[in-house]
XYZ file of N, CA and C in Angstrom:
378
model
N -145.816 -25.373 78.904
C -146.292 -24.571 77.793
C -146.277 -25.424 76.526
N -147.871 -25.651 75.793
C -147.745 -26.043 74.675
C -147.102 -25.585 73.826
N -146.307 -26.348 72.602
C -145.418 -25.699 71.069
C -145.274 -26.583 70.404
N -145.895 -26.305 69.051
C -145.818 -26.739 67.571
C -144.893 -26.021 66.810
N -143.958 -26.906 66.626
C -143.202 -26.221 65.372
C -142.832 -27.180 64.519
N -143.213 -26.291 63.213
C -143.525 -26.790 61.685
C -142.012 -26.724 60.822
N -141.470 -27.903 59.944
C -140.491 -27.553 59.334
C -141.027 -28.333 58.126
N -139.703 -27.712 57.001
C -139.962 -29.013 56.113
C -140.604 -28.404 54.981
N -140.947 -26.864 54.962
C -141.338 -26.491 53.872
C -140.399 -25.830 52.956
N -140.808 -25.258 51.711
C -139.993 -25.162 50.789
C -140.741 -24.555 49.231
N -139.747 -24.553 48.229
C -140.315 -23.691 46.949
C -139.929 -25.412 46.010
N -140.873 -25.835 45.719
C -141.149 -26.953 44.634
C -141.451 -27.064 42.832
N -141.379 -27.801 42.025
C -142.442 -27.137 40.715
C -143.534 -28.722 41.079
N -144.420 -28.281 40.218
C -145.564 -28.848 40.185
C -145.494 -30.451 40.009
N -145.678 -31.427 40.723
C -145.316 -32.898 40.395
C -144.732 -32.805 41.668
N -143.968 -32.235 42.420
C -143.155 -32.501 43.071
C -143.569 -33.060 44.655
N -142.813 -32.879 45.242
C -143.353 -33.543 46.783
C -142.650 -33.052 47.964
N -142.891 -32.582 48.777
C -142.196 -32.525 49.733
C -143.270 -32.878 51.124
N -142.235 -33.113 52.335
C -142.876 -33.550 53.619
C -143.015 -32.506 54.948
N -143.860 -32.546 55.343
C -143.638 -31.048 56.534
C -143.526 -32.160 57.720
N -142.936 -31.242 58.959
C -142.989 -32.091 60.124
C -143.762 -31.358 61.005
N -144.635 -31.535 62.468
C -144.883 -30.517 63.487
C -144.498 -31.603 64.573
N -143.207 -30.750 65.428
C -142.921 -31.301 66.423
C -143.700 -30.666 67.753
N -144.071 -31.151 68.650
C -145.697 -31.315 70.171
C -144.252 -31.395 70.987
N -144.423 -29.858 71.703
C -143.984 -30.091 73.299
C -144.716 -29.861 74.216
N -144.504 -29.908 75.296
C -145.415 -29.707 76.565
C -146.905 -29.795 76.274
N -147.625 -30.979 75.919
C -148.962 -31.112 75.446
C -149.198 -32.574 76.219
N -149.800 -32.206 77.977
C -149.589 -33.884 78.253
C -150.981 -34.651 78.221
N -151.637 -33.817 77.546
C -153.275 -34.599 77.459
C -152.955 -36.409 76.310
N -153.876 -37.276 77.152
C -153.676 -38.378 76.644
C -154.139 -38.362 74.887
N -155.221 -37.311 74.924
C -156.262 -37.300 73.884
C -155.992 -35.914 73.074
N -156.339 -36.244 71.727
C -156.103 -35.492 70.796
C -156.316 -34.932 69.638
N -156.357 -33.996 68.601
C -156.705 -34.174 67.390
C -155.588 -33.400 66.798
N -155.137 -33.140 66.172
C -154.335 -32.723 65.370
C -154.425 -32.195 63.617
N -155.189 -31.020 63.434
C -154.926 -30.979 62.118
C -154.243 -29.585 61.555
N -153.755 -30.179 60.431
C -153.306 -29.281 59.065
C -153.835 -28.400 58.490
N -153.492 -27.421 58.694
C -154.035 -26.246 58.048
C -153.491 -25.527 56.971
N -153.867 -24.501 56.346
C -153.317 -23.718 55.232
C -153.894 -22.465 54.568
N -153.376 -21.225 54.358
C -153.481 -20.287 54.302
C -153.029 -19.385 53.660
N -153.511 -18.832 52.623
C -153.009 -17.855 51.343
C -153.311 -16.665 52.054
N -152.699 -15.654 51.562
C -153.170 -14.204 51.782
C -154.364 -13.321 51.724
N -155.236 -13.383 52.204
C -156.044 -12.965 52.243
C -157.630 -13.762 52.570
N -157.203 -14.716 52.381
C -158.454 -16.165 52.803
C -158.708 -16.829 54.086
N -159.388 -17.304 54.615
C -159.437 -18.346 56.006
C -158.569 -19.330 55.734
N -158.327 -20.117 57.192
C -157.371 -20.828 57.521
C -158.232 -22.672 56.689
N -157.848 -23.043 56.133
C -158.268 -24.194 55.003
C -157.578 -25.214 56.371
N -158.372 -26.012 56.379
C -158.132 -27.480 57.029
C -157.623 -28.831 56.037
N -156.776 -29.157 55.740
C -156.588 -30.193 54.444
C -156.715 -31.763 55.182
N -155.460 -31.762 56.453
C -155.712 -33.135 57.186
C -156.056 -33.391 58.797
N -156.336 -34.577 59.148
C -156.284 -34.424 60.254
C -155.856 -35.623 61.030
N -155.682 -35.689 62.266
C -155.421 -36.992 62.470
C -155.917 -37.092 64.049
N -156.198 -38.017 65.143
C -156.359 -38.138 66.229
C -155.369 -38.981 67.339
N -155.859 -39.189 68.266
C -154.989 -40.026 69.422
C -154.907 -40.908 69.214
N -156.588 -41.392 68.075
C -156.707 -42.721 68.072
C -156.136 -43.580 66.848
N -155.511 -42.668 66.176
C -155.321 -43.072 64.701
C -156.062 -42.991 63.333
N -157.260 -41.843 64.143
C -158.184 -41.858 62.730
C -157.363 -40.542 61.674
N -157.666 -40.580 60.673
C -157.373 -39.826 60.065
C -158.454 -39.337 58.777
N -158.357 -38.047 58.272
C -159.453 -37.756 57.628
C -158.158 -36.183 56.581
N -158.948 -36.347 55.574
C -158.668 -35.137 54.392
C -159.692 -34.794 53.875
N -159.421 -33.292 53.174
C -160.380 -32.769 52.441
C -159.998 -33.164 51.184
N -161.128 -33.124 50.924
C -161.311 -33.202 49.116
C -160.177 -32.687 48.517
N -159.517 -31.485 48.729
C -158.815 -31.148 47.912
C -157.210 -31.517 47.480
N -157.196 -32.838 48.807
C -155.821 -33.023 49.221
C -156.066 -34.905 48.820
N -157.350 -35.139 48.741
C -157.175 -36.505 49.159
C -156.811 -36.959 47.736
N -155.857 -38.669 48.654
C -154.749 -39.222 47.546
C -153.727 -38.853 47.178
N -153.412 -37.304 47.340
C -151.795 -36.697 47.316
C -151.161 -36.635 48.829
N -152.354 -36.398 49.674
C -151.491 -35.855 51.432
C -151.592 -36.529 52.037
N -150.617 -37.141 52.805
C -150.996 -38.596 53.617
C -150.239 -37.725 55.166
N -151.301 -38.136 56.346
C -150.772 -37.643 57.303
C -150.412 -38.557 58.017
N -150.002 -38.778 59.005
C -149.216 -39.700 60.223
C -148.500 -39.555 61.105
N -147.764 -40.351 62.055
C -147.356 -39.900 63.652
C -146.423 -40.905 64.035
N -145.427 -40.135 65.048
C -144.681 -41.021 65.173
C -144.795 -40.674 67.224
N -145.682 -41.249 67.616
C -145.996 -40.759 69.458
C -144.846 -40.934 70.168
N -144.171 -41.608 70.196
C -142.564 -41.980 70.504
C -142.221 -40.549 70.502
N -141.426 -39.806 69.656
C -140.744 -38.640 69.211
C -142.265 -37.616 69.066
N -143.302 -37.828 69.221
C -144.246 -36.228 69.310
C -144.191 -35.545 68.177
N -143.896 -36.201 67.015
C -144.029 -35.604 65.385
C -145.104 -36.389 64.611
N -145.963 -35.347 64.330
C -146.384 -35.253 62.925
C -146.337 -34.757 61.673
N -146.578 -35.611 60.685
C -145.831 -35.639 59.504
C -147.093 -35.230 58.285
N -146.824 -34.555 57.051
C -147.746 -34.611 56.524
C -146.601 -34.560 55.257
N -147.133 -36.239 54.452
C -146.317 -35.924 53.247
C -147.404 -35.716 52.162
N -147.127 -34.803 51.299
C -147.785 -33.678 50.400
C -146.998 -34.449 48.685
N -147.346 -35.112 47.948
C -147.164 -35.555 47.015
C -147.855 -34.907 45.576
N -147.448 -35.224 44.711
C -148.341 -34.132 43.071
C -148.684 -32.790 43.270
N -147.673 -32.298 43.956
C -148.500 -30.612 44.344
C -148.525 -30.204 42.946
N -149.510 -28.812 43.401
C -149.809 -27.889 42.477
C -150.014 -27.074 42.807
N -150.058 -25.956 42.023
C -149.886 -24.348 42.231
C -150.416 -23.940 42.863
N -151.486 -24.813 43.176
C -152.893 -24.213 43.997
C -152.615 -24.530 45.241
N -151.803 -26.028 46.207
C -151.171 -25.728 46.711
C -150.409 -24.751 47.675
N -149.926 -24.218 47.331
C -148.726 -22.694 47.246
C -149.409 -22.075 48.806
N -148.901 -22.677 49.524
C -149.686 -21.684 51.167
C -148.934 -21.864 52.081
N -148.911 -20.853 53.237
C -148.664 -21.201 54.434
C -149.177 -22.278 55.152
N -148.764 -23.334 55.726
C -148.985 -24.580 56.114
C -148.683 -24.514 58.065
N -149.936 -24.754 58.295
C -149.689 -24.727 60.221
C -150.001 -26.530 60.345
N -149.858 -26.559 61.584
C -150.331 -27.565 62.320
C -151.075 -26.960 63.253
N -152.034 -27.803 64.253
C -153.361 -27.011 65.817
C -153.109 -28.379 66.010
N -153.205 -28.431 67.388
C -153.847 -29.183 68.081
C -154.553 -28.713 69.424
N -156.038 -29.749 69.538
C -156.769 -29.351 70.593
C -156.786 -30.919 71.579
N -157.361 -30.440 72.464
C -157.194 -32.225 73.267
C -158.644 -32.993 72.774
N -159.894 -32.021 72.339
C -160.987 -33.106 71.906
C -160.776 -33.777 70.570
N -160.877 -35.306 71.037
C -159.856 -36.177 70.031
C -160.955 -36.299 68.833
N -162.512 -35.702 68.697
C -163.533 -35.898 67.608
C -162.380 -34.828 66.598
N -162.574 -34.947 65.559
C -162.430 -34.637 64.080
C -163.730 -33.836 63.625
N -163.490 -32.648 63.593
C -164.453 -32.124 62.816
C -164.693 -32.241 61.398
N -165.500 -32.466 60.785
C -166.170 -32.573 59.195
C -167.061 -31.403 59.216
N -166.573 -30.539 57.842
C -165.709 -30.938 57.203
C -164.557 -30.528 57.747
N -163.481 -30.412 57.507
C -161.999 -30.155 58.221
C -162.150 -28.695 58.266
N -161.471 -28.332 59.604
C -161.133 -26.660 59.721
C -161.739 -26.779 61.070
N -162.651 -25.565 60.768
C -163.058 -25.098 62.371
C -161.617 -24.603 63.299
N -161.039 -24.099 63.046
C -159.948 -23.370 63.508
C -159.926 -22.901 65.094
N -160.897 -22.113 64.990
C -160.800 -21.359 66.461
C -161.225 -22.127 67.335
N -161.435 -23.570 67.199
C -161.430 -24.549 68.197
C -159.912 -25.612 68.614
N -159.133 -24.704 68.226
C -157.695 -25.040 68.179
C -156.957 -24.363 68.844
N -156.410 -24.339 70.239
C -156.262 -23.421 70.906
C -154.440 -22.993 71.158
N -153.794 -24.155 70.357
C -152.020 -24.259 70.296
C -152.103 -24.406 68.702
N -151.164 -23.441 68.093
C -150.476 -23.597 66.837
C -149.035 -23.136 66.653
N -148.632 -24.064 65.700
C -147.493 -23.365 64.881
C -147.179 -22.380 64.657
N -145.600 -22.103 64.348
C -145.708 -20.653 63.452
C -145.996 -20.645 61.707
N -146.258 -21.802 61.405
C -146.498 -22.660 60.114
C -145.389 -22.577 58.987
N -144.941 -22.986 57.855
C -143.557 -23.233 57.415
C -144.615 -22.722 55.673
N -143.838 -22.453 54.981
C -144.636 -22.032 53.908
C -143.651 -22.631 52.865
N -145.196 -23.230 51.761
C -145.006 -24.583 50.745
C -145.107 -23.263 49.084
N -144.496 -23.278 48.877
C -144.524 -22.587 47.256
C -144.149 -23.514 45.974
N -145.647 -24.157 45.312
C -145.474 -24.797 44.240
C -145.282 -24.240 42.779
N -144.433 -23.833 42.367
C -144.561 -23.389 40.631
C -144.773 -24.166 39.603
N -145.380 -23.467 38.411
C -146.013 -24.077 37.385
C -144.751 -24.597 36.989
């Protein structure tokens, strides 16, 4: 049985930084994609990063230059460190992974993600 679980979130002020983790069990496909998601109350699930089997990695506009994602395949964690947040920010934060290792553009596409998190929630204040 696939499981993502997300830690690492937290209540920040604005400038600040913090790192989420999603630890991958029982997921034995060689191939992969992996992205970051995020989610306010009442909106769709926002795609910010992503990353693959192969090492590509990709962000949205709204993240790029503050969110750097990465992997450690050894230990089955991915990491997304989240730097200069801002208020806007402020969401529930998942991880998905699916085994087709393409990257969708622009980021999201959700319901092609068939294992998630229970996601860890990031609260930035002014």
């Amino acid at each position: 049985q696939v499981q993502l679980v997300e830690s690492g979130g937290g209540s920040v002020q604005a400038g600040g930084s913090l790192r989420l983790s999603c630890a991958v069990s029982g997921y034995t496909y060689a191939t992969y994609c992996v992205t970051w998601f995020r989610q306010v109350p009442g909106k769709g699930r926002e795609g910010v990063a992503a990353i693959d089997s192969g090492g590509l990695i990709r962000y949205s506009d709204s993240v790029q230059g503050r969110f750097t994602t990465s992997q450690d395949k050894a230990k089955k964690i991915l990491y997304l460190q989240m730097n200069s947040l801002k208020p806007e920010d402020t969401a529930m934060y998942y991880c998905a992974i699916r085994r087709d290792r393409v990257i969708p553009l622009p980021l999201g596409r959700s319901w092609e993600y068939p294992y998630w998190g229970q996601g860890t929630q990031v609260t930035v204040s002014s």
